[in-house]
Coordinates of C-alpha atoms in Angstrom, one line a residue:
X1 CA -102.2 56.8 7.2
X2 CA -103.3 54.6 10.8
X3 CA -100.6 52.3 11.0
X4 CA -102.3 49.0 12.6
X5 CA -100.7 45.7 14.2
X6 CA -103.3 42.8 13.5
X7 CA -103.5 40.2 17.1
X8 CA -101.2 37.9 16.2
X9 CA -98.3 39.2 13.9
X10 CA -95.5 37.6 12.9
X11 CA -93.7 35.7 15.7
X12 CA -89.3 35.5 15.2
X13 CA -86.8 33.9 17.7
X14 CA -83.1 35.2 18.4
X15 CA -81.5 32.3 19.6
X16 CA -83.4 29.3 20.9
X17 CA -86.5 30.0 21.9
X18 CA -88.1 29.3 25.3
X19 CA -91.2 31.1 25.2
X20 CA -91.9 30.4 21.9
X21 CA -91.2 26.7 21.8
X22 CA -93.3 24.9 19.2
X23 CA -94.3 28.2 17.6
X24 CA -92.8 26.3 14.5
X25 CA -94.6 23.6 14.8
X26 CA -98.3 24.9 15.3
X27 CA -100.3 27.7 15.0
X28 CA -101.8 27.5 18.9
X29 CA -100.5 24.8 21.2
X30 CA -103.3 23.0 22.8
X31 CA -102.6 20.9 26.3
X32 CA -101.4 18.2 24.3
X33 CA -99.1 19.2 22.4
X34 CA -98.0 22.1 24.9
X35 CA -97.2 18.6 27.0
X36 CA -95.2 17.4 24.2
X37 CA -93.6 20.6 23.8
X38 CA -92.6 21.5 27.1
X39 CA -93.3 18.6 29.3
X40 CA -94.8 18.0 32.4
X41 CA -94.2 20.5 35.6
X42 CA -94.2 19.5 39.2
X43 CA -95.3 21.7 42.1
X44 CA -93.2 23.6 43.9
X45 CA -93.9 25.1 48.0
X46 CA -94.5 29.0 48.0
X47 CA -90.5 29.5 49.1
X48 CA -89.0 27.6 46.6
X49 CA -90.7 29.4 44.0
X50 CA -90.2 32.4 45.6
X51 CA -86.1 31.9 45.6
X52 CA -86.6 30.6 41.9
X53 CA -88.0 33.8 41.5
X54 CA -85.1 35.9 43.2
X55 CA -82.5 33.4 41.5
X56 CA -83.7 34.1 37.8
X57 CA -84.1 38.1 38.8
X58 CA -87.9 37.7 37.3
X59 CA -89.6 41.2 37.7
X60 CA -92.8 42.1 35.9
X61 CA -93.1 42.0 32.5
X62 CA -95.9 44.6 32.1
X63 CA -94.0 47.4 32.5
X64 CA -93.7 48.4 36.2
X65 CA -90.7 45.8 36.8
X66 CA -91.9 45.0 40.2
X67 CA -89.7 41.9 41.4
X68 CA -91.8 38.6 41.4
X69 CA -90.8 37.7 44.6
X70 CA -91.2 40.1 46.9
X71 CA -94.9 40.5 44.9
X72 CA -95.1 36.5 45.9
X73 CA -94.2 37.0 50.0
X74 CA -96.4 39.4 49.8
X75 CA -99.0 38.1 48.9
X76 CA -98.6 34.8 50.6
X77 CA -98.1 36.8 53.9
X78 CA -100.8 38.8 53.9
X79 CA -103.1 36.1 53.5
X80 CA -101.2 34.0 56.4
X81 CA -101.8 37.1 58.6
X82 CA -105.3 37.3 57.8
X83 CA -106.7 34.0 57.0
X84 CA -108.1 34.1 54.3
X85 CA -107.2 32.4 50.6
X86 CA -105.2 34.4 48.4
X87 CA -106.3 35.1 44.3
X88 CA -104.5 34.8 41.4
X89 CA -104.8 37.4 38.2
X90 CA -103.8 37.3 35.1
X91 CA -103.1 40.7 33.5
X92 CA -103.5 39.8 29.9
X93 CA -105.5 43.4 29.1
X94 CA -102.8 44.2 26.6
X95 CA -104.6 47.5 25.3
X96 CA -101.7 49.9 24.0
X97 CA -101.9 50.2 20.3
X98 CA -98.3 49.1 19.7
X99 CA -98.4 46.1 22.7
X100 CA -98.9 42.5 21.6
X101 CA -96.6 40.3 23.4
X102 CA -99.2 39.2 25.8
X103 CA -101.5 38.9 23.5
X104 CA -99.4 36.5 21.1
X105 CA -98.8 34.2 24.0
X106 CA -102.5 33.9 24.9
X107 CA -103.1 32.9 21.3
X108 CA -100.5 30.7 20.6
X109 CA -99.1 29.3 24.1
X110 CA -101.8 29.9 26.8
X111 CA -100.9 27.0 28.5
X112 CA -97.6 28.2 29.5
X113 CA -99.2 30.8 30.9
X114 CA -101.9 29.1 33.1
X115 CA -98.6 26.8 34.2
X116 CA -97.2 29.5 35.6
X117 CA -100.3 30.5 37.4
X118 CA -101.4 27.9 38.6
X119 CA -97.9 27.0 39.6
X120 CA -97.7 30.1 41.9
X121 CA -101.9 29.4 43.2
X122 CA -101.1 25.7 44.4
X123 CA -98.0 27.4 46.1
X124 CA -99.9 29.9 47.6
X125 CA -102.6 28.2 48.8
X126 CA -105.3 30.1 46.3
X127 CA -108.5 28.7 45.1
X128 CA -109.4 31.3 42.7
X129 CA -107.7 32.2 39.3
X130 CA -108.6 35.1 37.0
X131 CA -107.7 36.0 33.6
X132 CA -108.3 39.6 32.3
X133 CA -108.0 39.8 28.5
X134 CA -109.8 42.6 26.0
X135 CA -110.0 40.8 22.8
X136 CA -112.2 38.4 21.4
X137 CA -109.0 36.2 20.1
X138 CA -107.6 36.1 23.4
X139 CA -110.9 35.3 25.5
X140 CA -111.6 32.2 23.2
X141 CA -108.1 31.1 23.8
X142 CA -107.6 31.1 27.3
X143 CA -112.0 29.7 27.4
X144 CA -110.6 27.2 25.1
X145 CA -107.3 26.8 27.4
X146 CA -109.1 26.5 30.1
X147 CA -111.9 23.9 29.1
X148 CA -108.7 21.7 28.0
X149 CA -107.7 21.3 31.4
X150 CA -111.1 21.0 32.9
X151 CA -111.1 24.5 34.8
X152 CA -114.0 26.7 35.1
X153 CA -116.0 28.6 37.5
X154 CA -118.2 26.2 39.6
X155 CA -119.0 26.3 42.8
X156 CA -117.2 23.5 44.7
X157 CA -114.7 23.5 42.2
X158 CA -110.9 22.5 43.8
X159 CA -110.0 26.1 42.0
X160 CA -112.2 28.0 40.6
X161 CA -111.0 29.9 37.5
X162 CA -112.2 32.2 34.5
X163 CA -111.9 34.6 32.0
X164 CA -112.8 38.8 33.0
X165 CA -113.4 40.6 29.4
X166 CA -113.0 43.9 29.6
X167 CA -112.7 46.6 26.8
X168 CA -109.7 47.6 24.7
X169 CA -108.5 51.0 26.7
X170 CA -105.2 52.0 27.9
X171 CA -106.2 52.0 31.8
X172 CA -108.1 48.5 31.7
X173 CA -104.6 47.3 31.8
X174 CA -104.2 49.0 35.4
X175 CA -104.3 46.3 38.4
X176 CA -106.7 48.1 40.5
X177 CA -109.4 48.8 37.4
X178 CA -108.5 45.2 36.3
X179 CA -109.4 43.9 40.1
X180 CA -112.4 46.3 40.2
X181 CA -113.9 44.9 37.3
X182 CA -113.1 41.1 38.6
X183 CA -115.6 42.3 41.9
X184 CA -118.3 43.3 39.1
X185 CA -117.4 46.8 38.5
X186 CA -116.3 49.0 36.1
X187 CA -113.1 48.1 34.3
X188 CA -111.9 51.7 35.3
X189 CA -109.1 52.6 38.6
X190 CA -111.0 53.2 41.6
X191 CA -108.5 56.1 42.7
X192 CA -107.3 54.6 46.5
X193 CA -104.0 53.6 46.4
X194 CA -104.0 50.1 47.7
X195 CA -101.2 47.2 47.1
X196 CA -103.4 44.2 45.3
X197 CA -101.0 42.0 47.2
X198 CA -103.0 43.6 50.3
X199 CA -106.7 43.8 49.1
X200 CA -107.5 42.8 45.4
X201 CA -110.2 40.8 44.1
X202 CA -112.7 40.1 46.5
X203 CA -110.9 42.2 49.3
X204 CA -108.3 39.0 49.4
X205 CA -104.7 39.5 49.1
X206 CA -104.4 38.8 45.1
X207 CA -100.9 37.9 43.0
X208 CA -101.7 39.7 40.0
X209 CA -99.1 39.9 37.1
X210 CA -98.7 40.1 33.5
X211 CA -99.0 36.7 30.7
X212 CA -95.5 37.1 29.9
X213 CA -94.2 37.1 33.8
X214 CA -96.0 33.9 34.4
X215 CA -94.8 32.4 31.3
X216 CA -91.4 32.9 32.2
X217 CA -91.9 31.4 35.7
X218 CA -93.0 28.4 34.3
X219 CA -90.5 28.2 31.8
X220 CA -87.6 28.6 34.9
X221 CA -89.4 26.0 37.0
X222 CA -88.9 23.4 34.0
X223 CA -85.5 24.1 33.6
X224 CA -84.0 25.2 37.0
X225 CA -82.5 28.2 37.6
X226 CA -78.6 27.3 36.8
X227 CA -80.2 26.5 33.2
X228 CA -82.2 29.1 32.8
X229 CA -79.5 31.8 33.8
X230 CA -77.5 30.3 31.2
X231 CA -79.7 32.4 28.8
X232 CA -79.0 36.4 28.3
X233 CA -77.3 38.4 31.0
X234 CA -76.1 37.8 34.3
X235 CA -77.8 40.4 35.9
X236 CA -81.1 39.7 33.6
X237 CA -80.9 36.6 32.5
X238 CA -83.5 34.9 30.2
X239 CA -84.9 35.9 27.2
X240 CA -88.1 39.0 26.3
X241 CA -91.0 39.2 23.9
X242 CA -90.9 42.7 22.5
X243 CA -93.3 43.8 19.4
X244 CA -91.8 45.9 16.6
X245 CA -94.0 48.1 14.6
X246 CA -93.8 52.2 13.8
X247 CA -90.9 52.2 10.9
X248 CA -90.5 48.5 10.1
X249 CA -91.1 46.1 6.8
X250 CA -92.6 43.6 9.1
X251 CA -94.1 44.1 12.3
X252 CA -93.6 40.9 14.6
X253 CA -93.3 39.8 18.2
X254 CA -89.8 38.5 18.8
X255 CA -88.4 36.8 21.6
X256 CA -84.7 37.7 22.5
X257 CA -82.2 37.2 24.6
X258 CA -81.2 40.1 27.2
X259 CA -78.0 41.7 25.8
X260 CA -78.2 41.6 22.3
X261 CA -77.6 44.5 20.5
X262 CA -81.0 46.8 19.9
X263 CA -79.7 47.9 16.6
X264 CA -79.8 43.8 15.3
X265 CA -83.4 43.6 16.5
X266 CA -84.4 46.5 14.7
X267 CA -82.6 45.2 11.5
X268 CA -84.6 41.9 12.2
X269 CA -88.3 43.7 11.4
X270 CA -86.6 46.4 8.7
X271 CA -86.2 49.2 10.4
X272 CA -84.3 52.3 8.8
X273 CA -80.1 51.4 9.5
X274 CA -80.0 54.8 11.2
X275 CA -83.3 55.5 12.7
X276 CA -84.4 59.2 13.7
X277 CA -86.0 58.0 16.9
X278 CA -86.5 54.9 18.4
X279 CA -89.4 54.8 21.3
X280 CA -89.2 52.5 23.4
X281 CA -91.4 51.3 26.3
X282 CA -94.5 52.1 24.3
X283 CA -97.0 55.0 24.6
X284 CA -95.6 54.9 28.5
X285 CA -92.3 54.9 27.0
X286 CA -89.0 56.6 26.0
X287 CA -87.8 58.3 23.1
X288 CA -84.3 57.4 22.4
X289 CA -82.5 59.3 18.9
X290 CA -81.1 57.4 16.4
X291 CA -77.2 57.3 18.0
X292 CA -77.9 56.5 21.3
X293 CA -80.7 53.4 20.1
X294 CA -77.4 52.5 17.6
X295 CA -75.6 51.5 21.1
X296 CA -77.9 50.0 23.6
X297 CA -79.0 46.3 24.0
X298 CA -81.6 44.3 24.9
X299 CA -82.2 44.8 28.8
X300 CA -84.0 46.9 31.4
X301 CA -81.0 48.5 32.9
X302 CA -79.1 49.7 29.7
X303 CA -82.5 51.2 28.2
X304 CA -82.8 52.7 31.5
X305 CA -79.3 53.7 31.7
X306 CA -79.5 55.7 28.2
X307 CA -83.0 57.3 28.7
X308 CA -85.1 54.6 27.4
X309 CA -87.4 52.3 29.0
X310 CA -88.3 48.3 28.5
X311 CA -91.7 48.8 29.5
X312 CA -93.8 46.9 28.1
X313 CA -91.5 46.1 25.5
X314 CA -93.0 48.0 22.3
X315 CA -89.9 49.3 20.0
X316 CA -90.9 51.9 18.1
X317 CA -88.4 53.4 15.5
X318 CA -89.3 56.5 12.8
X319 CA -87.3 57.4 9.5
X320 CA -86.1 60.6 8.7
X321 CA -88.3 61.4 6.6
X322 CA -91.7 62.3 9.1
X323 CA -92.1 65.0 11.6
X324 CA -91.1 63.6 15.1
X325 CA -92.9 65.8 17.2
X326 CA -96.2 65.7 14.7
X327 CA -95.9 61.4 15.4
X328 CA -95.7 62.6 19.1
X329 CA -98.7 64.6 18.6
X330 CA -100.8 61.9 17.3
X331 CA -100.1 59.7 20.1
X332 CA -100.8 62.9 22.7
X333 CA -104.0 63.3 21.3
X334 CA -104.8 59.3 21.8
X335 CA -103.6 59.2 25.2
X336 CA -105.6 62.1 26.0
X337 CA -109.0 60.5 24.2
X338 CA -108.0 57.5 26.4
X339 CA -109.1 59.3 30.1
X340 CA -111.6 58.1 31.7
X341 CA -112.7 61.3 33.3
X342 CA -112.2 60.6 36.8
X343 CA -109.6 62.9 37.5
X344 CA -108.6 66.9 36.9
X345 CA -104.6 65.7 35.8
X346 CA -106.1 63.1 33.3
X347 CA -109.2 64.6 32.3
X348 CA -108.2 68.2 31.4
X349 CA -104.3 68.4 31.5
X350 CA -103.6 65.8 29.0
X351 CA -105.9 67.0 26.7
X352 CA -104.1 70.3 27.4
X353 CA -100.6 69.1 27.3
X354 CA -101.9 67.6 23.6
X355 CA -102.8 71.5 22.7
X356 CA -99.7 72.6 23.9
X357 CA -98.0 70.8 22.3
X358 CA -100.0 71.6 19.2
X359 CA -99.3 75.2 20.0
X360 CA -95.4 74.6 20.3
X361 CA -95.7 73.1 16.7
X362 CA -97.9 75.7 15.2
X363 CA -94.9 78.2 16.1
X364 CA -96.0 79.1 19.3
X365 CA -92.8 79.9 20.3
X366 CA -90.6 79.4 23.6
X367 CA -93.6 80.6 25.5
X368 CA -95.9 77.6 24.4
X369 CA -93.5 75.6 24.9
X370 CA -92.8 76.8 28.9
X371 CA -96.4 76.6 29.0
X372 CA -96.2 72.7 27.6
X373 CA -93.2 71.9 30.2
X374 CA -95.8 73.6 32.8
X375 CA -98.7 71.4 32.1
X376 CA -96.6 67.6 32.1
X377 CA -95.5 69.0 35.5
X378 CA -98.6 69.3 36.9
X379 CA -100.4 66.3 35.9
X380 CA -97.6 63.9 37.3
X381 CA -98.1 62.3 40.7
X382 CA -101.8 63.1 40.7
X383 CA -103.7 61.5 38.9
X384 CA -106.1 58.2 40.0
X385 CA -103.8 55.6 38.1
X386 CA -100.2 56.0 36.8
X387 CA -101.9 57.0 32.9
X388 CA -101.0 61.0 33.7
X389 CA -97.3 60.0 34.6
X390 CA -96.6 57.7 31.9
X391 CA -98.4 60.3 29.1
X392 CA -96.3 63.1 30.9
X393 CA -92.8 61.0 30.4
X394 CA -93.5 60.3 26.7
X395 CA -94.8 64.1 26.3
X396 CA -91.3 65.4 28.2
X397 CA -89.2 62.8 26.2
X398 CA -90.7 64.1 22.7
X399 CA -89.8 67.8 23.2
X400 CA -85.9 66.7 24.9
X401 CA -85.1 63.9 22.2
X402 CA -85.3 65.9 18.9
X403 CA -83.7 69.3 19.9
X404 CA -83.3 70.2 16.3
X405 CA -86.7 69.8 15.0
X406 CA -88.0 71.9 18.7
X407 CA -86.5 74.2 17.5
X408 CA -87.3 74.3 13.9
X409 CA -91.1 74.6 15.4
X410 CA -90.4 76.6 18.3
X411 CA -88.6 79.4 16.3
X412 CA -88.6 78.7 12.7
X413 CA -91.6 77.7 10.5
X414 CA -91.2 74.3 11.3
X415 CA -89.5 71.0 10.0
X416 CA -90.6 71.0 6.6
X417 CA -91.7 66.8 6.4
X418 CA -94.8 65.4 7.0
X419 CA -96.3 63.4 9.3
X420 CA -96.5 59.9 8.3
X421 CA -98.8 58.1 10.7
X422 CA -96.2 55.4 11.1
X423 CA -97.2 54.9 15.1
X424 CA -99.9 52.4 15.4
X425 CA -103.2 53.9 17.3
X426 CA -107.0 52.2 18.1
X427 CA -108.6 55.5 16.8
X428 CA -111.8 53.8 16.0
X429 CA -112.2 52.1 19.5
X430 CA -115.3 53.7 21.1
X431 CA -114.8 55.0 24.8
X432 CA -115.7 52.4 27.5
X433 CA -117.1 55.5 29.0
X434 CA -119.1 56.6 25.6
X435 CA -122.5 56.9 26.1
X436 CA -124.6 53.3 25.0
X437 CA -127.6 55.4 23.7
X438 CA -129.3 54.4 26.8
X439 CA -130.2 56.2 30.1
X440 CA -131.3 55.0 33.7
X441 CA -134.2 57.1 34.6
X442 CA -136.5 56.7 38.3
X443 CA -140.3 57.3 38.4
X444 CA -140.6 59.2 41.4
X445 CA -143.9 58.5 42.1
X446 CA -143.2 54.9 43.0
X447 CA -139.3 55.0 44.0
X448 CA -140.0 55.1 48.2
X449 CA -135.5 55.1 48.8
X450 CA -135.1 51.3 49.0
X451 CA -131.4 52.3 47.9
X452 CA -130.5 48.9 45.9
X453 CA -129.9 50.8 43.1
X454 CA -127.0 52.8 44.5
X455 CA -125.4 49.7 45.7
X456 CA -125.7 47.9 41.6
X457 CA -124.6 51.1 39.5
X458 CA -123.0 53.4 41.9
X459 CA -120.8 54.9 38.9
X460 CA -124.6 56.4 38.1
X461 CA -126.7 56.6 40.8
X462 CA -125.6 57.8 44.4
X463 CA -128.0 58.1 47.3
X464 CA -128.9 62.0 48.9
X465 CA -128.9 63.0 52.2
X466 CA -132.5 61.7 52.2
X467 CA -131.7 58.9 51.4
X468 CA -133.1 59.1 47.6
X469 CA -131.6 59.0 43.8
X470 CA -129.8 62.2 43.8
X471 CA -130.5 62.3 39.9
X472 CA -133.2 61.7 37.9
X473 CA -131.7 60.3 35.3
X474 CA -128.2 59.1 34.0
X475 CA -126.5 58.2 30.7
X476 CA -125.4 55.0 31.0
X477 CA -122.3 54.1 29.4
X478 CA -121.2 50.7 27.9
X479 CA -119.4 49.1 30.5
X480 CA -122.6 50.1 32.8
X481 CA -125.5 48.3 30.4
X482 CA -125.3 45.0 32.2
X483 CA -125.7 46.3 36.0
X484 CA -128.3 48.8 34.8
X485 CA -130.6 46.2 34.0
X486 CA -129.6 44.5 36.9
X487 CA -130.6 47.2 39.2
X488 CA -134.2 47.8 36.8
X489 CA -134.8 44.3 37.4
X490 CA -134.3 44.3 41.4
X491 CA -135.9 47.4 42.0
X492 CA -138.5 46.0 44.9
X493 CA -140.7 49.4 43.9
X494 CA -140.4 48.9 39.7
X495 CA -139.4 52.5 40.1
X496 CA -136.1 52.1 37.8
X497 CA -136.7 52.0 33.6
X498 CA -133.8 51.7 31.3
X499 CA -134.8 54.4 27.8
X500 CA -133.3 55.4 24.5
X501 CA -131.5 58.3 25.1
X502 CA -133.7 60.9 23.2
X503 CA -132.3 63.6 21.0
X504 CA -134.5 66.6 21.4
X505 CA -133.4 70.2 20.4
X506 CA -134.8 73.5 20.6
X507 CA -135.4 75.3 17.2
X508 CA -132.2 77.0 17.3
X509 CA -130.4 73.5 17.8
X510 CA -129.1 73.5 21.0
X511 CA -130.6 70.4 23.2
X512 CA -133.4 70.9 25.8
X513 CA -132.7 69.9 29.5
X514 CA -135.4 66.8 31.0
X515 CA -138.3 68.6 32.5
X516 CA -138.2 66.7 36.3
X517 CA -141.4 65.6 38.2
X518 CA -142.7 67.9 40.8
X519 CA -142.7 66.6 44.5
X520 CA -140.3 63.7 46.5
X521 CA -137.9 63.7 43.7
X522 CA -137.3 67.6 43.0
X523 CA -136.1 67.7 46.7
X524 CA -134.1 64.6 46.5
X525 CA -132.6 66.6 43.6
X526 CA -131.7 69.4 45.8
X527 CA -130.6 68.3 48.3
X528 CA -128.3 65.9 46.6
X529 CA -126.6 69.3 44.9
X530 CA -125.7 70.4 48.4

């Protein structure tokens, strides 16, 4: 059993809605009848919105919880101090299985959304806007969105604005990959450790933040901040999208006021009444057992305060009757799959945390599982993007949230249930990195080093010391297909061709290596090795 969450499932409101406004009315709310909806919205100057901001405690809704504000100085500073115009980015790459908040809004309310980023462009002076989305429902919405209101990419253009596709994968989601692939590269984290709000798209100080977060700006600039404050907590006022799926009746996307209790949201979508688990967060998340869910609320800080996280906002609860730690382990293997391969603490610990964790099940005993606790600490703070940390958290939650069934595994022959599949995963979403089928290869008898090559598909070609291909050849993934021709076609030597990938084996089945040219490009070869 895969459990699955469709794009757009079922949409409920605690309370009155403010996201969801008009949700009852229409499927998708186009410009007019989002104007009818929620009205018309007047600028604001970059420090208003910025105390708006800080009045209505608005912090990211992707699931780092940076505050708005200070994101919105930032930003608005840096590009002050350098001269240059700032960019605005829309993080709607919502990729994590059990994540569709972001993904609901873009269907069904995009224009909220683009009001509350083009609200906080025209307040910080930018002239660019991008949208990052991974689905094709979502990238005809916002096209559509945007065509309503006349926006697009031409040159000239008062604001230019458009729509990045990337592919479904966990770390598309990441800033810097989503600003990478905004300057024409690979959707993957680039592995420097640079503040967007410093150099993002472009090299230009960029405000990039999730759908939700600019939503809920624009909704807070309609009604003021005394108004809006009047919804949820003091501390954390307003309301949040979260998406229920794992051990519910019906999976939805509801919108709730911070505060309530979590145990009434979790009745709301049919959860078990006591669950076993609840995770929370998502995939990045928390595991919280069934007591402790029973008596925390709606908000960032009381998840936080009992060992859960908001994240993203996924809820996730299990029955008793599937394996806890075989659910974990289903999710460990995903996460692990979902590496791109840039780094040792992604690329081989997760997938070793994922056997370890295997091992601890398998009745490795309480050496496996030292050797499990060893592995999540080395991957954490390492790694190219925050994908090792959040992985190690949900693999060091798992083993410390069901003490009863550890130990069942650990020194018993197990729990005894089953595992149920109840945790939503993508398994049949291809790699971006998997190989297209395809390779770049270079004819050396006419390439003569122009170097363009390097400069269009540096993910597969890099230059030696001679200033030559260092390979001969390169497998070129999916997200690569589109600059690989790019750099065939503007080869000023023709010495780049674009093949099928061939297949050929030996008679005992193992594959044969390319034979290489003799001559200019054996050395290049060599010397690129050193």
């Amino acid at each position: 059993m895969n459990a699955s969450l469709p794009d757009v499932p079922e949409v409920r409101v605690v309370g009155l809605p403010l996201l969801t406004s008009g949700f009852d009315l229409v499927e998708r709310l186009d410009l007019a009848m989002h104007l009818k909806v929620h009205g018309p919205l007047e600028p604001m100057a970059g420090e208003p919105l910025a105390r708006l901001a800080e009045q209505i405690a608005l912090r990211g809704r992707g699931g780092a919880g940076f505050p708005f504000a200070q994101k919105l100085r930032a930003v608005a500073d840096a590009a002050i101090r350098r001269g240059v115009r700032p960019v605005v980015v829309v993080n709607g790459s919502e990729d994590e299985p059990a994540c569709r908040k972001d993904t609901v809004l873009i269907n069904r309310a995009p224009h909220l959304i683009l009001d509350g980023a083009l609200l906080a462009a025209e307040a910080i002076g930018a002239r660019t806007l991008v949208v990052g989305v991974t689905r094709d429902s979502t990238e005809a919405s916002m096209r559509t969105a945007l065509a309503e209101r006349g926006l697009g990419n031409r040159r000239g253009s008062t604001l230019r604005a458009r729509v990045q596709r990337n592919p479904v994968r966990m770390v598309t989601g990441e800033s810097s990959a989503l600003v990478r692939s905004a300057d024409g590269g690979p959707p993957l984290p680039p592995g420097r450790k640079v503040r967007t709000s410093d150099s993002g798209v472009g090299g230009a100080p960029t405000l990039l933040s999730n759908a939700e977060t600019f939503a809920q700006l624009a909704v807070a600039a309609r009604a003021g901040a005394e108004r809006y404050c009047r919804t949820g907590l003091r501390d954390e006022p307003g309301t949040v999208l979260l998406t229920l799926s794992g051990a519910v009746d019906r999976p939805m996307v509801v919108e709730v006021p911070t505060g309530v209790p979590l145990q009434y949201v979790l009745r709301l979508a049919g959860a078990p009444a006591l669950p076993q688990g609840v995770l929370t967060g998502g995939y990045h998340g928390r595991w919280l057992d069934g007591m402790t869910a029973h008596d925390a609320v709606v908000s960032r800080a009381s998840l936080d305060g009992c060992g859960g996280a908001l994240g993203a906002g996924a809820i996730l609860p299990i029955g008793e009757g599937t394996c806890p730690l075989g659910e974990s382990l289903r999710v460990a293997h995903w996460l692990a799959a979902e590496s791109t391969g840039q780094c040792g603490p992604c690329y081989l610990g997760l997938p070793a945390a994922a056997r370890g964790l295997a091992e601890v099940l398998q009745g490795g005993g309480p050496t496996s599982l030292e050797a499990l606790r060893e592995v999540t600490r080395a991957v954490k703070r390492r790694g190219a993007c925050k994908h090792p940390d959040g992985s190690a958290a949900f693999l060091e939650s798992s083993i410390s949230a069901f003490t009863d069934d550890l130990a069942a595994h650990v020194l018993g022959g197990g729990c005894g249930r089953p595992v149920e599949g109840v945790l939503p995963l993508q398994e049949d979403t291809p790699p971006a990195e998997a190989p297209s089928g395809r390779k770049l290869a270079v004819d050396w008898t006419l390439c003569q080093g122009h170097g363009l090559c390097a400069d269009i598909v540096p993910e597969l070609i890099q230059l030696g010391p001679d200033g030559f291909p260092s390979v001969a050849e390169a497998s070129v993934p999916r997200y690569s297909e589109a600059r690989a021709t790019r750099a065939v076609r503007r080869c000023p030597a023709l010495a780049l061709r674009i093949e099928e990938a061939p297949r050929e084996t030996s008679p005992s089945g193992t594959m044969l290596p390319t034979a290489l040219p003799p001559g200019r490009g054996r050395r290049a070869l060599g010397s690129g090795r050193q």
